[in-house]
Short mmCIF file of C-alpha atoms and ligand atoms in Angstrom, two decimals:
data_model
loop_
_atom_site.label_atom_id
_atom_site.label_comp_id
_atom_site.label_asym_id
_atom_site.label_seq_id
_atom_site.Cartn_x
_atom_site.Cartn_y
_atom_site.Cartn_z
CA UNK A 1 0.00 0.00 0.00
CA UNK A 2 1.33 3.44 -0.91
CA UNK A 3 1.15 6.58 1.21
CA UNK A 4 -1.67 7.71 -1.11
CA UNK A 5 -3.60 4.53 -0.34
CA UNK A 6 -3.16 5.07 3.40
CA UNK A 7 -4.39 8.65 3.05
CA UNK A 8 -7.35 7.44 1.00
CA UNK A 9 -8.21 4.84 3.67
CA UNK A 10 -8.15 7.56 6.32
CA UNK A 11 -10.41 9.76 4.18
CA UNK A 12 -12.94 6.95 3.68
CA UNK A 13 -12.88 6.00 7.35
CA UNK A 14 -13.41 9.57 8.51
CA UNK A 15 -16.24 10.22 6.06
CA UNK A 16 -18.06 7.00 6.99
CA UNK A 17 -17.63 7.58 10.74
CA UNK A 18 -19.13 11.04 10.34
CA UNK A 19 -21.94 10.12 7.95
CA UNK A 20 -23.01 6.81 9.48
CA UNK A 21 -23.67 8.56 12.77
CA UNK A 22 -26.52 10.91 13.70
CA UNK A 23 -28.86 11.28 10.70
CA UNK A 24 -27.92 7.93 9.12
CA UNK A 25 -27.12 5.90 12.25
CA UNK A 26 -30.36 3.92 11.82
CA UNK A 27 -29.23 2.31 8.55
CA UNK A 28 -26.03 0.82 9.98
CA UNK A 29 -25.81 -2.90 9.35
CA UNK A 30 -29.20 -3.05 7.55
CA UNK A 31 -29.68 -5.63 4.77
CA UNK A 32 -27.33 -8.53 4.13
CA UNK A 33 -27.82 -12.27 3.74
CA UNK A 34 -31.54 -13.05 4.00
CA UNK A 35 -32.35 -9.50 5.10
CA UNK A 36 -32.44 -7.78 1.71
CA UNK A 37 -35.84 -6.25 2.44
CA UNK A 38 -34.73 -4.56 5.64
CA UNK A 39 -35.03 -0.73 5.52
CA UNK A 40 -35.17 -0.71 1.74
CA UNK A 41 -36.40 2.87 1.29
CA UNK A 42 -33.87 4.14 3.81
CA UNK A 43 -31.10 2.23 2.04
CA UNK A 44 -32.12 3.71 -1.35
CA UNK A 45 -31.80 7.15 0.23
CA UNK A 46 -28.43 6.24 1.77
CA UNK A 47 -27.19 5.04 -1.64
CA UNK A 48 -28.19 8.41 -3.13
CA UNK A 49 -26.40 10.15 -0.27
CA UNK A 50 -23.22 8.18 -1.06
CA UNK A 51 -23.60 9.25 -4.71
CA UNK A 52 -24.01 12.93 -3.79
CA UNK A 53 -20.66 12.74 -2.02
CA UNK A 54 -18.87 10.90 -4.84
CA UNK A 55 -18.75 7.43 -3.24
CA UNK A 56 -20.42 5.47 -6.06
CA UNK A 57 -18.95 4.13 -9.32
CA UNK A 58 -15.43 4.46 -7.94
CA UNK A 59 -13.83 2.43 -10.74
CA UNK A 60 -15.71 4.01 -13.66
CA UNK A 61 -13.66 6.39 -15.83
CA UNK A 62 -14.04 10.03 -14.80
CA UNK A 63 -15.50 11.03 -18.17
CA UNK A 64 -18.55 8.87 -17.34
CA UNK A 65 -18.99 10.37 -13.89
CA UNK A 66 -16.85 7.82 -12.01
CA UNK A 67 -13.70 8.45 -9.99
CA UNK A 68 -11.28 6.29 -11.99
CA UNK A 69 -9.82 4.83 -8.77
CA UNK A 70 -7.33 1.95 -8.75
CA UNK A 71 -8.43 -1.58 -7.81
CA UNK A 72 -6.58 -1.21 -4.52
CA UNK A 73 -8.43 1.98 -3.61
CA UNK A 74 -11.77 0.49 -4.58
CA UNK A 75 -10.99 -2.49 -2.34
CA UNK A 76 -10.01 -0.13 0.48
CA UNK A 77 -13.38 1.63 0.16
CA UNK A 78 -15.29 -1.68 0.37
CA UNK A 79 -13.20 -2.89 3.33
CA UNK A 80 -13.74 0.30 5.28
CA UNK A 81 -17.41 0.36 4.30
CA UNK A 82 -17.93 -3.13 5.74
CA UNK A 83 -15.85 -2.30 8.84
CA UNK A 84 -17.99 0.79 9.46
CA UNK A 85 -21.08 -1.45 9.34
CA UNK A 86 -22.39 0.27 6.21
CA UNK A 87 -25.78 -1.09 5.08
CA UNK A 88 -25.97 -3.43 2.09
CA UNK A 89 -25.89 -1.31 -1.07
CA UNK A 90 -28.96 -1.31 -3.31
CA UNK A 91 -27.50 -0.48 -6.71
CA UNK A 92 -25.20 -3.43 -7.38
CA UNK A 93 -26.73 -4.45 -10.73
CA UNK A 94 -26.62 -0.94 -12.21
CA UNK A 95 -23.32 0.19 -10.77
CA UNK A 96 -21.23 -2.97 -11.05
CA UNK A 97 -22.79 -4.90 -13.93
CA UNK A 98 -24.80 -2.80 -16.39
CA UNK A 99 -22.75 0.41 -16.04
CA UNK A 100 -19.42 -1.19 -17.04
CA UNK A 101 -21.22 -3.09 -19.83
CA UNK A 102 -22.67 0.13 -21.28
CA UNK A 103 -19.27 1.82 -20.99
CA UNK A 104 -17.80 -1.01 -23.09
CA UNK A 105 -20.58 -1.77 -25.56
CA UNK A 106 -23.20 1.01 -25.34
CA UNK A 107 -23.80 3.78 -27.87
CA UNK A 108 -23.10 7.39 -26.90
CA UNK A 109 -26.86 7.89 -26.64
CA UNK A 110 -27.21 4.94 -24.21
CA UNK A 111 -24.29 6.17 -22.12
CA UNK A 112 -25.72 9.70 -21.93
CA UNK A 113 -29.19 8.42 -21.13
CA UNK A 114 -28.37 5.78 -18.49
CA UNK A 115 -24.98 6.27 -16.82
CA UNK A 116 -25.94 9.44 -14.87
CA UNK A 117 -29.03 7.76 -13.35
CA UNK A 118 -27.00 4.72 -12.34
CA UNK A 119 -24.29 6.89 -10.81
CA UNK A 120 -26.73 8.90 -8.72
CA UNK A 121 -28.65 5.69 -7.81
CA UNK A 122 -31.88 7.36 -8.98
CA UNK A 123 -32.65 4.72 -11.60
CA UNK A 124 -32.61 1.07 -10.52
CA UNK A 125 -32.03 -1.97 -12.71
CA UNK A 126 -32.79 -5.68 -12.57
CA UNK A 127 -31.35 -8.60 -14.51
CA UNK A 128 -33.56 -10.59 -16.90
CA UNK A 129 -31.39 -13.59 -17.73
CA UNK A 130 -32.86 -16.74 -16.11
CA UNK A 131 -36.03 -18.38 -17.39
CA UNK A 132 -37.95 -21.46 -16.24
CA UNK A 133 -36.11 -23.49 -18.94
CA UNK A 134 -32.82 -21.58 -18.89
CA UNK A 135 -30.71 -21.20 -15.74
CA UNK A 136 -27.25 -22.73 -15.80
CA UNK A 137 -27.93 -23.39 -19.46
CA UNK A 138 -28.52 -19.75 -20.31
CA UNK A 139 -28.23 -20.29 -24.07
CA UNK A 140 -31.63 -22.01 -23.89
CA UNK A 141 -33.51 -18.69 -23.42
CA UNK A 142 -36.79 -18.57 -25.28
CA UNK A 143 -38.06 -15.04 -24.52
CA UNK A 144 -38.32 -13.44 -27.95
CA UNK A 145 -38.28 -9.91 -29.32
CA UNK A 146 -39.38 -8.69 -32.74
CA UNK A 147 -38.65 -5.28 -34.26
CA UNK A 148 -41.98 -3.68 -35.23
CA UNK A 149 -41.45 -0.24 -36.73
CA UNK A 150 -39.33 1.71 -34.28
CA UNK A 151 -39.94 -0.59 -31.28
CA UNK A 152 -38.90 -4.02 -30.03
CA UNK A 153 -41.89 -6.08 -28.91
CA UNK A 154 -40.96 -8.60 -26.22
CA UNK A 155 -42.83 -11.77 -25.22
CA UNK A 156 -41.86 -14.47 -22.76
CA UNK A 157 -41.00 -15.04 -19.11
CA UNK A 158 -38.04 -14.48 -16.83
CA UNK A 159 -37.69 -15.92 -13.33
CA UNK A 160 -35.72 -15.38 -10.11
CA UNK A 161 -35.47 -11.69 -11.06
CA UNK A 162 -34.09 -10.04 -7.94
CA UNK A 163 -35.67 -6.73 -6.98
CA UNK A 164 -37.81 -6.46 -10.13
CA UNK A 165 -40.45 -4.89 -7.86
CA UNK A 166 -38.19 -1.87 -7.20
CA UNK A 167 -36.62 -1.52 -10.61
CA UNK A 168 -37.19 1.13 -13.27
CA UNK A 169 -35.54 -0.89 -16.05
CA UNK A 170 -34.60 -4.47 -16.82
CA UNK A 171 -31.81 -5.74 -19.08
CA UNK A 172 -33.05 -8.76 -20.98
CA UNK A 173 -31.52 -11.48 -23.13
CA UNK A 174 -34.05 -12.26 -25.83
CA UNK A 175 -34.09 -14.29 -29.04
CA UNK A 176 -34.38 -11.84 -31.93
CA UNK A 177 -33.68 -14.23 -34.83
CA UNK A 178 -36.63 -16.59 -35.17
CA UNK A 179 -35.53 -20.22 -35.42
CA UNK A 180 -32.00 -19.50 -34.13
CA UNK A 181 -30.43 -21.97 -31.70
CA UNK A 182 -28.37 -21.74 -28.54
CA UNK A 183 -26.21 -18.62 -28.24
CA UNK A 184 -26.82 -17.48 -31.84
CA UNK A 185 -29.58 -15.00 -32.65
CA UNK A 186 -29.82 -13.47 -29.15
CA UNK A 187 -29.86 -9.76 -28.37
CA UNK A 188 -29.34 -7.68 -25.23
CA UNK A 189 -32.23 -5.24 -24.71
CA UNK A 190 -32.95 -2.48 -22.20
CA UNK A 191 -36.65 -2.48 -21.34
CA UNK A 192 -38.62 -0.03 -19.15
CA UNK A 193 -40.48 -1.81 -16.33
CA UNK A 194 -43.35 0.65 -15.97
CA UNK A 195 -45.68 -0.50 -18.75
CA UNK A 196 -48.79 -2.63 -19.24
CA UNK A 197 -46.85 -5.38 -21.07
CA UNK A 198 -44.85 -6.29 -17.96
CA UNK A 199 -46.21 -8.12 -14.95
CA UNK A 200 -44.09 -8.80 -11.87
CA UNK A 201 -45.19 -11.66 -9.61
CA UNK A 202 -43.28 -12.03 -6.33
CA UNK A 203 -41.95 -15.46 -5.32
CA UNK A 204 -41.98 -16.11 -1.60
CA UNK A 205 -38.68 -17.42 -0.30
CA UNK A 206 -38.10 -19.85 2.54
CA UNK A 207 -37.00 -16.89 4.69
CA UNK A 208 -40.48 -15.37 4.21
CA UNK A 209 -39.15 -12.54 2.03
CA UNK A 210 -39.96 -11.78 -1.62
CA UNK A 211 -36.62 -10.70 -2.91
CA UNK A 212 -37.03 -12.30 -6.31
CA UNK A 213 -39.87 -12.53 -8.82
CA UNK A 214 -41.29 -13.94 -11.99
CA UNK A 215 -41.45 -11.31 -14.75
CA UNK A 216 -43.94 -11.83 -17.59
CA UNK A 217 -43.61 -9.98 -20.92
CA UNK A 218 -46.78 -9.74 -23.03
CA UNK A 219 -46.05 -7.49 -26.01
CA UNK A 220 -43.85 -5.34 -23.81
CA UNK A 221 -42.23 -2.52 -25.74
CA UNK A 222 -38.94 -0.70 -25.86
CA UNK A 223 -37.56 1.75 -28.47
CA UNK A 224 -35.48 0.26 -31.31
CA UNK A 225 -32.32 2.00 -30.09
CA UNK A 226 -32.49 0.18 -26.72
CA UNK A 227 -30.35 -2.68 -28.00
CA UNK A 228 -26.79 -2.98 -26.69
CA UNK A 229 -24.49 -4.11 -29.52
CA UNK A 230 -25.93 -5.32 -32.80
CA UNK A 231 -28.86 -7.73 -33.17
CA UNK A 232 -27.34 -11.19 -32.59
CA UNK A 233 -24.57 -9.85 -30.29
CA UNK A 234 -26.58 -10.66 -27.16
CA UNK A 235 -24.49 -13.61 -26.00
CA UNK A 236 -21.23 -11.66 -26.24
CA UNK A 237 -22.67 -8.70 -24.29
CA UNK A 238 -24.40 -10.95 -21.72
CA UNK A 239 -21.19 -12.87 -21.00
CA UNK A 240 -19.13 -9.69 -20.73
CA UNK A 241 -21.61 -8.42 -18.14
CA UNK A 242 -21.17 -11.62 -16.10
CA UNK A 243 -17.41 -11.04 -16.24
CA UNK A 244 -17.94 -7.82 -14.27
CA UNK A 245 -19.92 -9.67 -11.62
CA UNK A 246 -17.15 -10.36 -9.19
CA UNK A 247 -15.40 -7.02 -8.91
CA UNK A 248 -13.56 -5.73 -5.91
CA UNK A 249 -16.63 -5.59 -3.69
CA UNK A 250 -15.64 -9.20 -2.84
CA UNK A 251 -13.14 -7.80 -0.34
CA UNK A 252 -15.92 -5.94 1.43
CA UNK A 253 -17.91 -9.15 1.44
CA UNK A 254 -14.99 -10.80 3.25
CA UNK A 255 -15.12 -8.21 5.99
CA UNK A 256 -18.85 -8.92 6.35
CA UNK A 257 -18.09 -12.65 6.62
CA UNK A 258 -15.47 -11.97 9.26
CA UNK A 259 -18.00 -10.04 11.31
CA UNK A 260 -20.50 -12.90 11.06
CA UNK A 261 -17.82 -15.40 12.09
CA UNK A 262 -16.67 -13.31 15.05
CA UNK A 263 -20.27 -12.73 16.20
CA UNK A 264 -20.95 -16.45 15.99
CA UNK A 265 -17.85 -17.27 18.07
CA UNK A 266 -19.05 -14.68 20.60
CA UNK A 267 -22.49 -16.29 20.69
CA UNK A 268 -20.86 -19.70 21.24
CA UNK A 269 -18.85 -18.25 24.10
CA UNK A 270 -21.96 -16.76 25.69
CA UNK A 271 -24.25 -19.78 25.36
CA UNK A 272 -21.62 -22.36 26.34
CA UNK A 273 -21.36 -23.99 22.89
CA UNK A 274 -17.65 -23.21 22.88
CA UNK A 275 -17.20 -25.75 25.70
CA UNK A 276 -18.24 -28.50 23.30
CA UNK A 277 -14.93 -29.82 21.85
CA UNK A 278 -16.50 -30.75 18.50
CA UNK A 279 -18.09 -27.33 17.96
CA UNK A 280 -14.91 -25.67 19.15
CA UNK A 281 -12.97 -27.62 16.56
CA UNK A 282 -15.38 -26.69 13.78
CA UNK A 283 -15.34 -23.01 14.67
CA UNK A 284 -11.53 -23.10 14.62
CA UNK A 285 -11.56 -24.79 11.20
CA UNK A 286 -14.07 -22.21 9.91
CA UNK A 287 -11.74 -19.42 11.13
CA UNK A 288 -8.70 -20.99 9.46
CA UNK A 289 -10.59 -21.38 6.17
CA UNK A 290 -11.66 -17.75 6.41
CA UNK A 291 -8.04 -16.66 6.67
CA UNK A 292 -7.12 -18.62 3.52
CA UNK A 293 -10.06 -17.05 1.68
CA UNK A 294 -9.06 -13.54 2.80
CA UNK A 295 -5.44 -13.90 1.75
CA UNK A 296 -6.53 -15.25 -1.64
CA UNK A 297 -8.91 -12.33 -2.16
CA UNK A 298 -6.14 -9.83 -1.42
CA UNK A 299 -3.75 -11.70 -3.71
CA UNK A 300 -6.27 -11.62 -6.57
CA UNK A 301 -5.99 -7.81 -6.60
CA UNK A 302 -2.44 -7.95 -7.87
CA UNK A 303 -2.09 -11.41 -9.48
CA UNK A 304 -4.26 -12.64 -12.34
CA UNK A 305 -4.55 -16.43 -12.03
CA UNK A 306 -6.67 -18.31 -14.60
CA UNK A 307 -9.92 -19.44 -13.00
CA UNK A 308 -9.32 -17.39 -9.84
CA UNK A 309 -12.87 -15.96 -9.96
CA UNK A 310 -14.41 -19.41 -10.24
CA UNK A 311 -12.30 -20.77 -7.40
CA UNK A 312 -13.20 -17.76 -5.24
CA UNK A 313 -16.95 -18.21 -5.90
CA UNK A 314 -16.76 -21.95 -5.14
CA UNK A 315 -14.85 -21.39 -1.91
CA UNK A 316 -16.81 -18.47 -0.45
CA UNK A 317 -20.22 -19.95 -1.31
CA UNK A 318 -19.42 -23.28 0.41
CA UNK A 319 -17.81 -21.51 3.36
CA UNK A 320 -20.81 -19.24 3.90
CA UNK A 321 -23.26 -22.10 3.65
CA UNK A 322 -21.27 -24.05 6.26
CA UNK A 323 -21.24 -20.97 8.49
CA UNK A 324 -25.06 -20.98 8.42
CA UNK A 325 -25.13 -24.68 9.33
CA UNK A 326 -22.64 -24.13 12.12
CA UNK A 327 -24.76 -21.26 13.48
CA UNK A 328 -27.69 -23.67 13.80
CA UNK A 329 -25.53 -26.08 15.79
CA UNK A 330 -24.26 -23.32 18.03
CA UNK A 331 -27.87 -22.29 18.71
CA UNK A 332 -28.74 -25.93 19.43
CA UNK A 333 -32.40 -26.78 19.95
CA UNK A 334 -33.20 -23.03 20.01
CA UNK A 335 -32.52 -22.90 16.27
CA UNK A 336 -35.76 -24.83 15.68
CA UNK A 337 -38.05 -22.16 17.10
CA UNK A 338 -38.71 -18.59 15.98
CA UNK A 339 -36.32 -16.33 17.87
CA UNK A 340 -37.22 -12.89 16.55
CA UNK A 341 -40.16 -10.61 17.35
CA UNK A 342 -43.61 -11.71 16.10
CA UNK A 343 -42.31 -15.15 15.14
CA UNK A 344 -39.79 -13.66 12.71
CA UNK A 345 -36.62 -15.56 11.97
CA UNK A 346 -33.55 -14.17 13.71
CA UNK A 347 -30.29 -13.22 12.03
CA UNK A 348 -28.80 -16.73 12.27
CA UNK A 349 -31.87 -18.52 11.01
CA UNK A 350 -32.01 -16.10 8.07
CA UNK A 351 -28.35 -16.70 7.36
CA UNK A 352 -28.80 -20.47 7.48
CA UNK A 353 -31.78 -20.44 5.12
CA UNK A 354 -30.60 -17.77 2.68
CA UNK A 355 -27.08 -19.12 2.35
CA UNK A 356 -28.55 -22.25 0.75
CA UNK A 357 -28.80 -20.02 -2.35
CA UNK A 358 -25.12 -19.01 -2.29
CA UNK A 359 -24.04 -22.13 -4.16
CA UNK A 360 -26.63 -21.43 -6.90
CA UNK A 361 -26.76 -17.78 -7.94
CA UNK A 362 -23.85 -16.24 -9.82
CA UNK A 363 -23.15 -19.70 -11.27
CA UNK A 364 -23.73 -22.88 -9.26
CA UNK A 365 -20.93 -24.97 -7.74
CA UNK A 366 -21.28 -27.59 -10.46
CA UNK A 367 -21.03 -24.97 -13.20
CA UNK A 368 -17.94 -23.42 -11.58
CA UNK A 369 -16.33 -26.87 -11.46
CA UNK A 370 -17.21 -27.50 -15.12
CA UNK A 371 -15.63 -24.19 -16.13
CA UNK A 372 -12.48 -24.93 -14.13
CA UNK A 373 -12.27 -28.45 -15.53
CA UNK A 374 -12.78 -27.49 -19.16
CA UNK A 375 -11.25 -24.03 -19.49
CA UNK A 376 -8.49 -24.06 -16.88
CA UNK A 377 -7.45 -27.71 -16.51
CA UNK A 378 -8.15 -28.56 -20.16
CA UNK A 379 -10.12 -31.72 -19.28
CA UNK A 380 -12.44 -33.19 -21.94
CA UNK A 381 -15.71 -31.30 -22.39
CA UNK A 382 -18.77 -32.83 -20.76
CA UNK A 383 -21.28 -34.43 -23.12
CA UNK A 384 -24.10 -31.96 -23.88
CA UNK A 385 -27.36 -33.00 -25.40
C1 FAD B 1 -31.10 -15.62 -4.59
C2 FAD B 1 -31.08 -15.73 -6.08
C3 FAD B 1 -31.17 -14.57 -6.84
C4 FAD B 1 -31.18 -14.64 -8.24
N1 FAD B 1 -31.31 -13.48 -8.98
C5 FAD B 1 -31.36 -13.54 -10.32
C6 FAD B 1 -31.57 -12.35 -11.12
O1 FAD B 1 -31.71 -11.25 -10.58
N2 FAD B 1 -31.67 -12.47 -12.46
C7 FAD B 1 -31.53 -13.67 -13.09
O2 FAD B 1 -31.57 -13.70 -14.32
N3 FAD B 1 -31.35 -14.83 -12.38
C8 FAD B 1 -31.26 -14.78 -11.03
N4 FAD B 1 -31.09 -15.94 -10.28
C9 FAD B 1 -31.06 -17.22 -10.99
C10 FAD B 1 -29.70 -17.90 -11.00
O3 FAD B 1 -28.87 -17.30 -11.94
C11 FAD B 1 -30.01 -19.38 -11.32
O4 FAD B 1 -30.65 -19.93 -10.20
C12 FAD B 1 -28.76 -20.16 -11.64
O5 FAD B 1 -28.22 -19.74 -12.86
C13 FAD B 1 -29.09 -21.67 -11.72
O6 FAD B 1 -30.11 -21.89 -12.63
P1 FAD B 1 -31.42 -22.73 -12.23
O7 FAD B 1 -31.95 -22.18 -10.95
O8 FAD B 1 -32.33 -22.76 -13.41
O9 FAD B 1 -30.92 -24.19 -11.90
P2 FAD B 1 -30.52 -25.31 -12.96
O10 FAD B 1 -29.66 -24.72 -14.03
O11 FAD B 1 -31.75 -26.04 -13.37
O12 FAD B 1 -29.63 -26.25 -12.05
C14 FAD B 1 -30.17 -27.15 -11.09
C15 FAD B 1 -29.03 -27.99 -10.52
O13 FAD B 1 -28.40 -28.74 -11.60
C16 FAD B 1 -27.01 -28.47 -11.65
N5 FAD B 1 -26.56 -28.42 -13.05
C17 FAD B 1 -27.11 -27.71 -14.06
N6 FAD B 1 -26.40 -27.92 -15.21
C18 FAD B 1 -25.37 -28.74 -14.89
C19 FAD B 1 -24.29 -29.33 -15.64
N7 FAD B 1 -24.12 -29.03 -16.93
N8 FAD B 1 -23.43 -30.14 -14.97
C20 FAD B 1 -23.58 -30.43 -13.65
N9 FAD B 1 -24.60 -29.92 -12.90
C21 FAD B 1 -25.47 -29.08 -13.50
C22 FAD B 1 -26.85 -27.09 -11.02
O14 FAD B 1 -25.56 -26.91 -10.51
C23 FAD B 1 -27.91 -27.12 -9.92
O15 FAD B 1 -27.41 -27.77 -8.78
C24 FAD B 1 -31.07 -15.90 -8.88
C25 FAD B 1 -30.98 -17.06 -8.11
C26 FAD B 1 -30.98 -16.98 -6.74
C27 FAD B 1 -30.89 -18.26 -5.95
#
């Protein structure tokens, strides 16, 4: 770390200490695994407050309203943000996925129209990739779009669409060449959510929340110029967007994990679970694994290793899921009954239930292993029907 980096860390720390007190103290720690619906409106406002003070889109080039910061400084921001107990951010899809994709592939008109609203966190986005018949096998999408005059007309269904209920726009992979197969003939479209042709139906999760949804398109419309890349370029653009998924916010995630781990050890100390030699052993192993994960995440900032992103996703998802399971054992029989107010689940029950999804979204464990096997280790490709 350079002297500049140290000064930057101090600046971030001071700003967060000042701004997460008094007026914004109530949002500290809100959101997170299984608690995405907590204080949503307040967190939108907090995200806009961050934007007003230049703390969003830190890695975007300055000419697009970003700060053009180095990877190290972005990581420092996320570390300090997690340490200060900053609430879960609400603009991940716009800021970290669609924004960089538009910067790389968008027209000047698309950049001018959308980047400012993403930067200020005034316009929210959701991701329309998965369908009932297309999850891991994304090339099987069947939602279709046809150009009629100066508009695309979209029909079909997406599923598991996180936060569609709050979003102003959705980016959609749709089949625009009738009769095309697999990853050919797809296009990447930007579609406004507020229209009669779109219906959002919430899906209730096991935690009781409705974070994700089904989204139905029945002759939904978007202007002809709302295509990113050329017709048929959809697969290329969609995959590039997934490449931005990891980003440096992973380091902030690690600090969040560390807090969960430390809080769980504290709980075990308080309720006597730490006296159980087996649980003690497992908590120690969980701590050791955390340290390996942390060192790897820091190393990935300076060293590009093939497959590092896939390894990181595999490792953190499994680790976090095991942390949830361990929390249930630390709680013992108490984990079986509602602990929160009005029969709500408590933090640990939410973590246990929600972390079941960690090994699925962002590419399941099996898909990560397939990628590592085929693209990194050069093993024979799996048979595909
Ligand atoms: C919390 C959460 C939020 C999400 N948010 C969004 C969102 O906002 N937008 C969006 O588009 N999608 C979203 N998703 C969907 C997510 O991308 C998919 O769940 C994921 O891609 C897996 O697809 P699937 O659910 O259809 O499962 P499937 O692809 O049907 O997989 C089922 C099981 O089969 C295994 N499997 C599949 N193919 C293979 C293979 N070739 N080899 C070995 N095993 C295989 C998988 O690993 C998995 O265990 C979200 C999912 C979750 C859980």
